[in-house]
Short mmCIF file of C-alpha atoms in Angstrom, two decimals:
data_model
loop_
_atom_site.label_atom_id
_atom_site.label_comp_id
_atom_site.label_asym_id
_atom_site.label_seq_id
_atom_site.Cartn_x
_atom_site.Cartn_y
_atom_site.Cartn_z
CA UNK P 1 33.94 -22.67 -21.58
CA UNK P 2 36.69 -24.43 -20.26
CA UNK P 3 40.53 -24.15 -18.37
CA UNK P 4 41.08 -21.75 -16.24
CA UNK P 5 38.16 -19.03 -17.16
CA UNK P 6 35.61 -21.80 -16.66
CA UNK P 7 37.28 -22.09 -12.85
CA UNK P 8 35.99 -18.20 -12.41
CA UNK P 9 32.60 -18.41 -13.16
CA UNK P 10 31.54 -16.36 -10.14
CA UNK P 11 27.90 -16.00 -9.16
CA UNK P 12 26.27 -13.71 -6.65
CA UNK P 13 22.62 -14.87 -5.26
CA UNK P 14 20.55 -12.92 -3.24
CA UNK P 15 17.18 -13.73 -2.48
CA UNK P 16 14.31 -12.05 -0.27
CA UNK P 17 14.04 -12.75 3.19
CA UNK P 18 11.48 -15.63 3.61
CA UNK P 19 11.41 -19.05 3.66
CA UNK P 20 9.55 -19.56 0.57
CA UNK P 21 11.99 -17.10 -1.75
CA UNK P 22 15.23 -18.44 0.23
CA UNK P 23 14.46 -21.78 -0.45
CA UNK P 24 14.48 -21.95 -4.52
CA UNK P 25 17.64 -18.91 -4.44
CA UNK P 26 19.38 -22.18 -2.66
CA UNK P 27 18.10 -24.55 -4.76
CA UNK P 28 19.12 -22.63 -8.03
CA UNK P 29 22.85 -22.11 -6.92
CA UNK P 30 23.16 -25.68 -5.66
CA UNK P 31 22.15 -26.21 -9.22
CA UNK P 32 25.20 -23.29 -10.86
CA UNK P 33 27.54 -24.68 -7.93
CA UNK P 34 26.93 -28.46 -9.60
CA UNK P 35 27.25 -26.58 -13.26
CA UNK P 36 31.19 -25.24 -11.89
CA UNK P 37 29.93 -21.85 -10.50
CA UNK P 38 31.90 -20.43 -7.49
CA UNK P 39 29.14 -18.82 -5.48
CA UNK P 40 28.15 -16.60 -2.84
CA UNK P 41 24.59 -16.81 -0.89
CA UNK P 42 23.77 -13.20 0.28
CA UNK P 43 21.03 -13.74 3.76
CA UNK P 44 20.33 -10.43 5.23
CA UNK P 45 20.50 -10.17 8.62
CA UNK P 46 17.03 -10.60 9.56
CA UNK P 47 16.37 -14.03 8.08
CA UNK P 48 20.17 -15.39 9.21
CA UNK P 49 19.33 -14.48 12.65
CA UNK P 50 16.24 -16.24 12.64
CA UNK P 51 18.34 -19.24 11.01
CA UNK P 52 20.63 -19.79 13.92
CA UNK P 53 18.16 -18.79 16.35
CA UNK P 54 16.56 -22.00 14.68
CA UNK P 55 19.09 -24.59 13.98
CA UNK P 56 22.39 -23.26 15.66
CA UNK P 57 24.83 -21.72 13.08
CA UNK P 58 26.27 -24.89 11.58
CA UNK P 59 23.45 -25.78 9.29
CA UNK P 60 23.57 -22.62 7.30
CA UNK P 61 26.91 -22.70 6.31
CA UNK P 62 28.24 -24.70 3.36
CA UNK P 63 30.20 -27.79 4.57
CA UNK P 64 34.02 -27.23 4.47
CA UNK P 65 34.06 -29.69 1.79
CA UNK P 66 32.35 -26.82 -0.55
CA UNK P 67 34.12 -23.92 0.76
CA UNK P 68 36.25 -23.42 -2.28
CA UNK P 69 33.53 -22.60 -3.99
CA UNK P 70 30.18 -21.45 -2.01
CA UNK P 71 30.53 -19.15 0.31
CA UNK P 72 27.48 -17.11 2.72
CA UNK P 73 27.44 -13.34 3.22
CA UNK P 74 25.08 -11.36 5.42
CA UNK P 75 24.09 -7.72 4.93
CA UNK P 76 22.61 -5.41 7.45
CA UNK P 77 18.66 -5.14 7.15
CA UNK P 78 18.06 -2.75 9.80
CA UNK P 79 15.14 -5.39 10.67
CA UNK P 80 14.00 -6.64 14.85
CA UNK P 81 13.46 -10.31 14.83
CA UNK P 82 9.82 -9.22 16.44
CA UNK P 83 9.11 -8.40 13.37
CA UNK P 84 5.69 -10.76 11.92
CA UNK P 85 7.78 -12.82 9.19
CA UNK P 86 3.83 -12.43 7.87
CA UNK P 87 4.45 -8.81 6.86
CA UNK P 88 5.04 -9.15 3.61
CA UNK P 89 5.04 -5.15 2.82
CA UNK P 90 7.36 -4.41 6.16
CA UNK P 91 9.98 -6.53 4.92
CA UNK P 92 9.84 -5.18 1.31
CA UNK P 93 10.17 -1.54 2.77
CA UNK P 94 13.18 -2.51 4.91
CA UNK P 95 15.26 -4.73 2.61
CA UNK P 96 14.34 -1.66 -0.72
CA UNK P 97 15.67 1.13 2.39
CA UNK P 98 18.21 -0.91 4.52
CA UNK P 99 19.61 -2.73 2.46
CA UNK P 100 20.76 -1.39 -0.79
CA UNK P 101 23.98 0.53 0.78
CA UNK P 102 25.20 -2.67 3.06
CA UNK P 103 25.19 -5.13 -0.64
CA UNK P 104 27.27 -2.10 -2.80
CA UNK P 105 29.41 -2.64 0.30
CA UNK P 106 29.30 -6.65 -0.41
CA UNK P 107 30.06 -5.68 -3.83
CA UNK P 108 33.50 -3.76 -3.66
CA UNK P 109 34.29 -6.09 -1.16
CA UNK P 110 34.00 -9.00 -3.33
CA UNK P 111 36.20 -6.82 -6.15
CA UNK P 112 38.70 -5.86 -3.84
CA UNK P 113 38.94 -9.93 -3.28
CA UNK P 114 39.30 -9.93 -7.22
CA UNK P 115 41.78 -7.82 -7.44
CA UNK P 116 43.62 -10.30 -5.28
CA UNK P 117 43.14 -13.10 -7.25
CA UNK P 118 40.06 -14.23 -6.18
CA UNK P 119 37.06 -15.07 -8.84
CA UNK P 120 35.49 -12.37 -10.40
CA UNK P 121 31.81 -11.34 -10.07
CA UNK P 122 30.51 -12.85 -13.64
CA UNK P 123 26.30 -12.13 -12.61
CA UNK P 124 24.35 -11.07 -9.54
CA UNK P 125 21.72 -13.09 -9.57
CA UNK P 126 18.87 -11.61 -7.51
CA UNK P 127 15.80 -11.97 -6.35
CA UNK P 128 13.05 -10.03 -8.27
CA UNK P 129 11.90 -8.48 -4.61
CA UNK P 130 15.11 -7.60 -4.56
CA UNK P 131 15.67 -5.29 -6.92
CA UNK P 132 18.26 -2.64 -5.50
CA UNK P 133 20.85 -5.75 -6.01
CA UNK P 134 20.30 -5.66 -9.50
CA UNK P 135 20.76 -1.78 -9.71
CA UNK P 136 23.80 -2.11 -7.67
CA UNK P 137 25.33 -4.51 -10.25
CA UNK P 138 24.42 -2.42 -12.65
CA UNK P 139 25.77 0.58 -11.28
CA UNK P 140 28.80 -1.64 -10.34
CA UNK P 141 29.56 -2.89 -14.28
CA UNK P 142 28.69 -5.92 -13.32
CA UNK P 143 25.93 -8.34 -15.46
CA UNK P 144 22.11 -9.02 -13.75
CA UNK P 145 19.68 -11.71 -13.89
CA UNK P 146 16.44 -11.39 -11.85
CA UNK P 147 15.10 -14.39 -10.66
CA UNK P 148 11.55 -14.99 -9.91
CA UNK P 149 10.68 -17.64 -7.45
CA UNK P 150 6.90 -17.80 -7.90
CA UNK P 151 4.89 -19.12 -10.86
CA UNK P 152 5.95 -17.99 -14.56
CA UNK P 153 1.58 -16.73 -14.29
CA UNK P 154 2.32 -14.49 -11.08
CA UNK P 155 5.38 -12.70 -12.63
CA UNK P 156 2.49 -12.09 -15.52
CA UNK P 157 0.45 -10.34 -13.35
CA UNK P 158 2.19 -8.30 -11.52
CA UNK P 159 3.71 -7.19 -14.49
CA UNK P 160 0.44 -5.79 -15.50
CA UNK P 161 0.02 -4.00 -12.33
CA UNK P 162 0.76 -0.67 -14.46
CA UNK P 163 -1.77 -1.57 -16.71
CA UNK P 164 -4.67 -1.87 -14.49
CA UNK P 165 -4.16 1.43 -13.12
CA UNK P 166 -4.19 2.97 -16.83
CA UNK P 167 -7.27 1.30 -17.75
CA UNK P 168 -8.75 2.91 -14.94
CA UNK P 169 -9.56 -0.60 -13.14
CA UNK P 170 -7.65 0.49 -9.73
CA UNK P 171 -7.27 1.75 -7.38
CA UNK P 172 -10.58 0.36 -5.91
CA UNK P 173 -12.93 2.95 -5.11
CA UNK P 174 -13.84 1.08 -1.91
CA UNK P 175 -13.86 -1.32 0.39
CA UNK P 176 -16.90 -2.52 -0.90
CA UNK P 177 -15.44 -3.42 -4.15
CA UNK P 178 -13.76 -6.69 -2.50
CA UNK P 179 -17.30 -7.81 -1.91
CA UNK P 180 -20.07 -6.33 -4.42
CA UNK P 181 -19.18 -8.56 -7.98
CA UNK P 182 -16.34 -5.38 -9.06
CA UNK P 183 -13.26 -7.85 -8.50
CA UNK P 184 -15.21 -10.15 -11.08
CA UNK P 185 -14.01 -7.62 -14.03
CA UNK P 186 -13.36 -9.96 -16.62
CA UNK P 187 -9.07 -8.96 -17.94
CA UNK P 188 -9.70 -10.38 -21.26
CA UNK P 189 -6.61 -8.10 -22.77
CA UNK P 190 -4.40 -9.86 -20.44
CA UNK P 191 -1.95 -11.81 -22.87
CA UNK P 192 -1.25 -16.15 -22.31
CA UNK P 193 -4.01 -15.93 -20.07
CA UNK P 194 -7.70 -16.20 -21.04
CA UNK P 195 -10.64 -16.05 -18.93
CA UNK P 196 -8.96 -13.63 -16.61
CA UNK P 197 -10.77 -11.35 -13.98
CA UNK P 198 -9.51 -8.67 -11.30
CA UNK P 199 -9.75 -11.46 -8.42
CA UNK P 200 -7.17 -13.55 -9.82
CA UNK P 201 -4.73 -11.03 -9.88
CA UNK P 202 -2.47 -11.00 -7.57
CA UNK P 203 -4.05 -9.50 -3.98
CA UNK P 204 -2.05 -6.64 -3.89
CA UNK P 205 -2.91 -4.25 -6.40
CA UNK P 206 -6.48 -4.97 -4.55
CA UNK P 207 -5.98 -1.85 -2.65
CA UNK P 208 -8.12 1.48 -2.60
CA UNK P 209 -4.77 3.52 -2.23
CA UNK P 210 -3.17 4.97 -5.68
CA UNK P 211 -0.06 5.23 -3.28
CA UNK P 212 -0.15 2.35 -2.59
CA UNK P 213 3.84 1.31 -1.12
CA UNK P 214 4.13 -2.37 -2.08
CA UNK P 215 2.02 -2.21 -5.20
CA UNK P 216 4.36 0.98 -6.38
CA UNK P 217 7.33 -1.20 -5.44
CA UNK P 218 6.28 -4.39 -6.93
CA UNK P 219 5.53 -1.78 -10.22
CA UNK P 220 9.26 -0.53 -9.80
CA UNK P 221 10.44 -4.52 -9.70
CA UNK P 222 8.65 -4.62 -13.05
CA UNK P 223 10.38 -1.45 -14.60
CA UNK P 224 13.84 -3.11 -13.19
CA UNK P 225 13.27 -6.62 -14.23
CA UNK P 226 13.16 -4.91 -18.15
CA UNK P 227 16.38 -4.10 -18.19
CA UNK P 228 18.21 -7.08 -16.63
CA UNK P 229 20.58 -9.93 -18.61
CA UNK P 230 18.11 -12.82 -18.19
CA UNK P 231 14.90 -13.79 -16.19
CA UNK P 232 14.95 -17.40 -14.13
CA UNK P 233 11.99 -18.87 -13.43
CA UNK P 234 11.31 -22.03 -11.19
CA UNK P 235 8.68 -23.72 -13.21
CA UNK P 236 8.98 -26.34 -16.50
CA UNK P 237 7.89 -25.03 -20.15
CA UNK P 238 5.61 -27.53 -20.51
CA UNK P 239 3.85 -26.94 -17.68
CA UNK P 240 3.42 -22.77 -18.66
CA UNK P 241 4.21 -21.99 -21.93
CA UNK P 242 1.22 -19.55 -23.27
CA UNK P 243 2.14 -17.63 -19.99
CA UNK P 244 6.55 -17.86 -20.79
CA UNK P 245 5.65 -16.77 -24.42
CA UNK P 246 3.41 -13.97 -23.11
CA UNK P 247 6.82 -13.32 -20.78
CA UNK P 248 8.82 -13.40 -23.73
CA UNK P 249 7.85 -10.36 -25.23
CA UNK P 250 7.85 -7.53 -22.13
CA UNK P 251 11.19 -9.25 -20.47
CA UNK P 252 14.65 -9.76 -21.45
CA UNK P 253 15.46 -13.85 -21.94
CA UNK P 254 13.19 -16.13 -20.29
CA UNK P 255 14.80 -19.45 -19.13
CA UNK P 256 12.52 -22.06 -17.54
CA UNK P 257 14.36 -24.23 -14.24
CA UNK P 258 12.07 -26.06 -12.99
CA UNK P 259 10.87 -27.50 -11.11
CA UNK P 260 14.83 -27.20 -9.22
CA UNK P 261 14.59 -30.06 -6.88
CA UNK P 262 14.13 -32.65 -9.56
CA UNK P 263 16.28 -30.99 -11.78
CA UNK P 264 18.71 -31.06 -8.78
CA UNK P 265 18.05 -35.25 -8.40
CA UNK P 266 18.60 -35.41 -12.28
CA UNK P 267 21.54 -33.28 -12.91
CA UNK P 268 24.13 -35.02 -10.34
CA UNK P 269 24.17 -31.75 -7.68
CA UNK P 270 21.98 -33.78 -5.47
CA UNK P 271 25.43 -35.19 -4.44
CA UNK P 272 26.97 -31.63 -3.92
CA UNK P 273 27.05 -31.44 -0.03
CA UNK P 274 25.00 -28.75 0.53
CA UNK P 275 21.86 -30.31 1.20
CA UNK P 276 22.93 -30.35 4.56
CA UNK P 277 22.39 -26.61 5.11
CA UNK P 278 19.41 -26.00 6.88
CA UNK P 279 17.00 -22.62 5.16
CA UNK P 280 13.66 -23.49 7.09
CA UNK P 281 13.39 -21.79 11.05
CA UNK P 282 10.56 -24.79 11.45
CA UNK P 283 11.74 -27.17 12.98
CA UNK P 284 10.35 -30.63 11.74
CA UNK P 285 7.82 -33.05 13.87
CA UNK P 286 9.37 -36.43 12.73
CA UNK P 287 6.40 -37.98 13.51
CA UNK P 288 4.94 -37.53 10.48
CA UNK P 289 6.48 -40.04 8.39
CA UNK P 290 5.74 -42.76 10.49
CA UNK P 291 2.40 -42.15 10.88
CA UNK P 292 1.81 -42.06 7.59
CA UNK P 293 3.45 -45.63 7.04
CA UNK P 294 0.43 -46.55 9.21
CA UNK P 295 -2.31 -45.48 6.93
CA UNK P 296 -3.28 -47.36 3.55
CA UNK P 297 -2.12 -46.08 -0.32
CA UNK P 298 -4.21 -42.14 -0.67
CA UNK P 299 -6.25 -42.28 1.90
CA UNK P 300 -4.49 -39.69 4.03
CA UNK P 301 -5.36 -35.75 3.16
CA UNK P 302 -2.23 -33.26 3.59
CA UNK P 303 -3.25 -29.81 5.28
CA UNK P 304 -0.53 -26.81 4.43
CA UNK P 305 -0.85 -23.45 4.00
CA UNK P 306 3.03 -22.57 3.94
CA UNK P 307 5.70 -20.46 5.05
CA UNK P 308 3.39 -17.41 5.77
CA UNK P 309 -0.54 -17.48 5.55
CA UNK P 310 -1.91 -16.56 8.39
CA UNK P 311 -5.64 -17.19 9.15
CA UNK P 312 -8.15 -16.18 11.85
CA UNK P 313 -10.23 -18.32 14.33
CA UNK P 314 -13.40 -19.17 12.87
CA UNK P 315 -11.55 -20.01 9.94
CA UNK P 316 -9.30 -22.40 11.78
CA UNK P 317 -12.13 -24.20 13.40
CA UNK P 318 -14.09 -24.47 10.39
CA UNK P 319 -10.92 -25.81 8.63
CA UNK P 320 -11.59 -28.58 12.34
CA UNK P 321 -14.61 -29.25 12.01
CA UNK P 322 -14.45 -29.97 8.40
CA UNK P 323 -11.20 -31.89 8.76
CA UNK P 324 -13.14 -34.36 11.34
CA UNK P 325 -15.86 -35.26 9.27
CA UNK P 326 -14.58 -35.69 5.91
CA UNK P 327 -14.37 -39.36 6.93
CA UNK P 328 -10.56 -39.68 5.76
CA UNK P 329 -7.42 -39.72 7.94
CA UNK P 330 -5.72 -36.05 7.82
CA UNK P 331 -2.38 -34.89 8.61
CA UNK P 332 -2.33 -30.96 9.42
CA UNK P 333 0.76 -28.68 9.48
CA UNK P 334 -0.32 -26.15 11.80
CA UNK P 335 2.20 -23.60 12.42
CA UNK P 336 2.77 -22.06 16.22
CA UNK P 337 2.24 -18.87 14.16
CA UNK P 338 -0.38 -19.38 11.66
CA UNK P 339 -3.97 -18.36 13.72
CA UNK P 340 -3.80 -14.30 13.83
CA UNK P 341 -4.53 -13.67 17.57
CA UNK P 342 -4.98 -15.70 20.79
CA UNK P 343 -4.99 -19.40 20.29
CA UNK P 344 -8.36 -20.96 19.15
CA UNK P 345 -10.49 -23.83 20.98
CA UNK P 346 -11.51 -26.49 18.39
CA UNK P 347 -13.84 -28.88 18.29
CA UNK P 348 -14.69 -31.49 20.60
CA UNK P 349 -14.84 -34.05 17.23
CA UNK P 350 -11.32 -32.31 15.89
CA UNK P 351 -10.32 -34.11 19.18
CA UNK P 352 -11.20 -36.91 18.70
CA UNK P 353 -10.29 -38.00 15.78
CA UNK P 354 -6.80 -37.23 17.20
CA UNK P 355 -6.99 -38.84 19.98
CA UNK P 356 -8.14 -41.83 17.56
CA UNK P 357 -5.37 -41.59 15.48
CA UNK P 358 -7.40 -40.27 12.68
CA UNK P 359 -5.46 -37.40 12.61
CA UNK P 360 -2.25 -35.48 13.23
CA UNK P 361 -1.66 -32.13 14.11
CA UNK P 362 2.32 -31.15 13.69
CA UNK P 363 4.05 -27.62 13.89
CA UNK P 364 6.35 -28.60 10.61
CA UNK P 365 6.99 -31.85 8.36
CA UNK P 366 9.37 -32.69 5.52
CA UNK P 367 6.66 -31.61 2.72
CA UNK P 368 8.86 -33.00 -0.29
CA UNK P 369 9.17 -36.66 1.41
CA UNK P 370 5.57 -36.39 2.43
CA UNK P 371 3.83 -35.65 -0.59
CA UNK P 372 5.42 -38.60 -2.35
CA UNK P 373 4.60 -40.76 1.00
CA UNK P 374 1.96 -43.64 -0.84
CA UNK P 375 -0.51 -43.11 2.18
CA UNK P 376 -1.03 -39.34 0.67
CA UNK P 377 -3.90 -38.85 -1.81
CA UNK P 378 -5.04 -35.40 -1.58
CA UNK P 379 -3.04 -31.69 -0.72
CA UNK P 380 -4.96 -28.82 0.93
CA UNK P 381 -2.83 -26.35 -0.18
CA UNK P 382 -2.67 -22.20 0.07
CA UNK P 383 -1.00 -22.44 -3.69
CA UNK P 384 2.07 -21.43 -2.93
CA UNK P 385 4.41 -21.67 -6.03
CA UNK P 386 7.08 -24.12 -4.08
CA UNK P 387 3.83 -25.98 -2.58
CA UNK P 388 2.30 -26.31 -6.22
CA UNK P 389 5.64 -27.39 -8.02
CA UNK P 390 5.74 -30.04 -4.74
CA UNK P 391 2.57 -31.57 -5.93
CA UNK P 392 2.91 -31.55 -9.63
CA UNK P 393 6.45 -33.47 -8.81
CA UNK P 394 4.53 -36.25 -6.43
CA UNK P 395 1.13 -36.38 -8.61
CA UNK P 396 -0.98 -35.41 -6.14
CA UNK P 397 -4.58 -33.77 -6.62
CA UNK P 398 -4.64 -30.12 -4.57
CA UNK P 399 -7.64 -28.70 -2.91
CA UNK P 400 -6.74 -24.74 -3.08
CA UNK P 401 -7.35 -22.12 -0.79
CA UNK P 402 -5.75 -18.91 -1.71
CA UNK P 403 -4.58 -16.88 0.95
CA UNK P 404 -2.59 -13.77 -0.86
CA UNK P 405 0.00 -12.48 -3.24
CA UNK P 406 0.14 -15.10 -6.43
CA UNK P 407 -1.65 -17.80 -4.72
CA UNK P 408 -5.22 -16.69 -6.59
CA UNK P 409 -2.82 -16.71 -10.05
CA UNK P 410 -1.74 -19.81 -8.94
CA UNK P 411 -5.37 -21.09 -7.97
CA UNK P 412 -6.98 -19.93 -11.77
CA UNK P 413 -4.38 -21.53 -13.41
CA UNK P 414 -5.08 -24.86 -11.09
CA UNK P 415 -8.23 -24.83 -11.90
CA UNK P 416 -8.75 -23.35 -15.77
CA UNK P 417 -5.52 -24.43 -17.56
CA UNK P 418 -3.75 -27.37 -15.58
CA UNK P 419 -6.82 -28.91 -14.02
CA UNK P 420 -5.00 -30.45 -11.03
CA UNK P 421 -7.56 -29.64 -8.44
CA UNK P 422 -10.39 -28.18 -7.28
CA UNK P 423 -10.85 -25.02 -5.35
CA UNK P 424 -12.13 -24.37 -1.47
CA UNK P 425 -14.73 -21.37 -1.27
CA UNK P 426 -12.99 -17.73 0.27
CA UNK P 427 -15.13 -17.91 3.64
CA UNK P 428 -14.34 -21.18 4.25
CA UNK P 429 -16.85 -23.23 5.93
CA UNK P 430 -16.71 -26.68 7.66
CA UNK P 431 -19.27 -28.42 5.10
CA UNK P 432 -17.34 -27.52 1.85
CA UNK P 433 -13.81 -28.58 3.57
CA UNK P 434 -15.58 -31.63 4.28
CA UNK P 435 -17.29 -32.02 0.51
CA UNK P 436 -15.00 -31.10 -1.18
CA UNK P 437 -12.18 -33.44 0.31
CA UNK P 438 -14.87 -36.58 -0.04
CA UNK P 439 -15.26 -35.23 -3.88
CA UNK P 440 -11.62 -35.34 -4.35
CA UNK P 441 -10.68 -38.83 -2.74
CA UNK P 442 -13.80 -39.99 -3.58
CA UNK P 443 -13.13 -43.79 -5.20
CA UNK P 444 -10.22 -44.25 -2.89
CA UNK P 445 -10.55 -47.07 -0.83
CA UNK P 446 -13.07 -48.24 -2.48
CA UNK P 447 -15.23 -45.05 -1.07
CA UNK P 448 -18.53 -43.96 -2.77
CA UNK P 449 -17.45 -45.58 -5.62
CA UNK P 450 -20.67 -43.72 -7.93
CA UNK P 451 -19.22 -40.27 -6.95
CA UNK P 452 -16.31 -38.39 -7.62
CA UNK P 453 -16.10 -37.99 -11.13
CA UNK P 454 -14.09 -34.62 -11.18
CA UNK P 455 -12.18 -35.87 -8.23
CA UNK P 456 -11.43 -38.82 -10.38
CA UNK P 457 -10.22 -36.59 -13.24
CA UNK P 458 -7.96 -34.35 -11.22
CA UNK P 459 -6.26 -37.05 -9.69
CA UNK P 460 -5.59 -38.29 -13.86
CA UNK P 461 -4.09 -34.55 -14.85
CA UNK P 462 -1.75 -34.80 -12.09
CA UNK P 463 -0.35 -37.66 -12.95
CA UNK P 464 0.11 -36.26 -16.42
CA UNK P 465 1.58 -32.90 -15.05
CA UNK P 466 4.04 -35.59 -12.80
CA UNK P 467 5.32 -37.05 -15.79
CA UNK P 468 5.72 -33.99 -17.60
CA UNK P 469 7.65 -32.70 -14.68
CA UNK P 470 9.78 -35.61 -14.63
CA UNK P 471 10.53 -35.37 -18.39
CA UNK P 472 12.04 -31.61 -18.51
CA UNK P 473 14.43 -32.24 -15.69
CA UNK P 474 16.04 -35.48 -17.69
CA UNK P 475 19.02 -35.20 -20.11
CA UNK P 476 17.44 -33.43 -22.94
CA UNK P 477 14.68 -32.20 -21.30
CA UNK P 478 12.86 -28.35 -21.89
CA UNK P 479 14.90 -27.41 -18.16
CA UNK P 480 17.86 -28.51 -18.30
CA UNK P 481 18.70 -27.69 -21.97
CA UNK P 482 17.50 -24.44 -20.88
CA UNK P 483 20.14 -24.24 -17.21
CA UNK P 484 22.97 -25.32 -20.30
CA UNK P 485 21.50 -22.04 -21.86
CA UNK P 486 21.26 -19.85 -18.89
CA UNK P 487 24.71 -20.80 -18.42
CA UNK P 488 26.66 -20.59 -21.53
CA UNK P 489 24.65 -17.52 -22.58
CA UNK P 490 24.14 -15.10 -19.56
CA UNK P 491 25.96 -16.50 -16.32
CA UNK P 492 29.90 -17.44 -17.55
CA UNK P 493 29.78 -14.35 -19.90
CA UNK P 494 28.99 -11.83 -17.41
CA UNK P 495 28.53 -8.05 -19.32
CA UNK P 496 30.41 -9.64 -22.33
#
């Protein structure tokens, strides 16, 4: 499309109010803006107020140079700022009950503006977890596409929840099923993923309640997705081809447009001025990169469990002792709200490492820059999808410790399919942390050259996936081709 018609292409973006969802939706919004779209980016009050409180309103509004085609709108969600960000079930319940009305009001407002000459909304691109936005779009006669912000394998896992109940595998009979081996039940019927077990499915299904609110919400989201114009994924085809092919038999056309950060860099969208908008409630510690500058190449263990995950005091102590005794310098991102309950007293050996410069603990950091820093050799991660993609882009192997949601499914893919990492035991213990870090890092800095063959293999696979991600994101690559198809076949056309 060209001329006047192309200038009137308008996409409404609706992320779930959590940092791990807002970040990729903003990346996609920037990419579509670079393609010529008018963009309305919709925050809920909960997330917007947290962002403004942390960074100031100027940091979360688009710069004036982009105002003609990029705007931010805020809808009411009825949530208090005291609600914990990691209470996903409460967040999902609140937005599902409180946001549909305000979002319909916003669509009516945009329709009124269209009658006054503003660009018409051609498509609502909603986070899969904000299915009400897709419903409202359909009611208003608008096209909708759903953006699943996690992995393709995660989406496939959620799509099987209904089948798990139909086959009688869920709900769990009682809490003992979590520890008695029942979760090892094989799921050899899941399409696109071999050797799946019940424990590898997204953890929300591990419930004893047949009427679990969140599980039923997810099943509803999957049913809603079937009626959308498109499913958009922040992945690249080569990484998850078997899964993407399986999804194509379940859902509308699937478009793999990631890794979005890499696609943005390749497409010219990096110079749009919108990178000044801040979507993180955490203040980055400026010491990180300077501290890394003083470390040898591939010598540092980087540890970050994301923006939502929490751990117990005992788990925190075990990680601290394991890092202190692993024999490698470490950079640990430890959010102020990461420990469930009172702050924990950490081992003396851990404090000794910090005092002598062998470790650094910060509340938050610029993770993509840290992962690409020459000093970093290993990423200890919760297997959140944004983190795993950033590790792939950086070519780093991972040591996985999934916490909840589809992180368990992602971890299964790391071990069984991508083979770019290893996993810590669920009941984390300092000895295992120290031993597996050494196994993954062995051979770097001339240490333990006779050991660590498995770690060497993981580093080689990580390098291969980095090259594949780079190829997908350049002109002619699978992801840029997918972006072009998404724009031309779905977003430009709307309901035509």
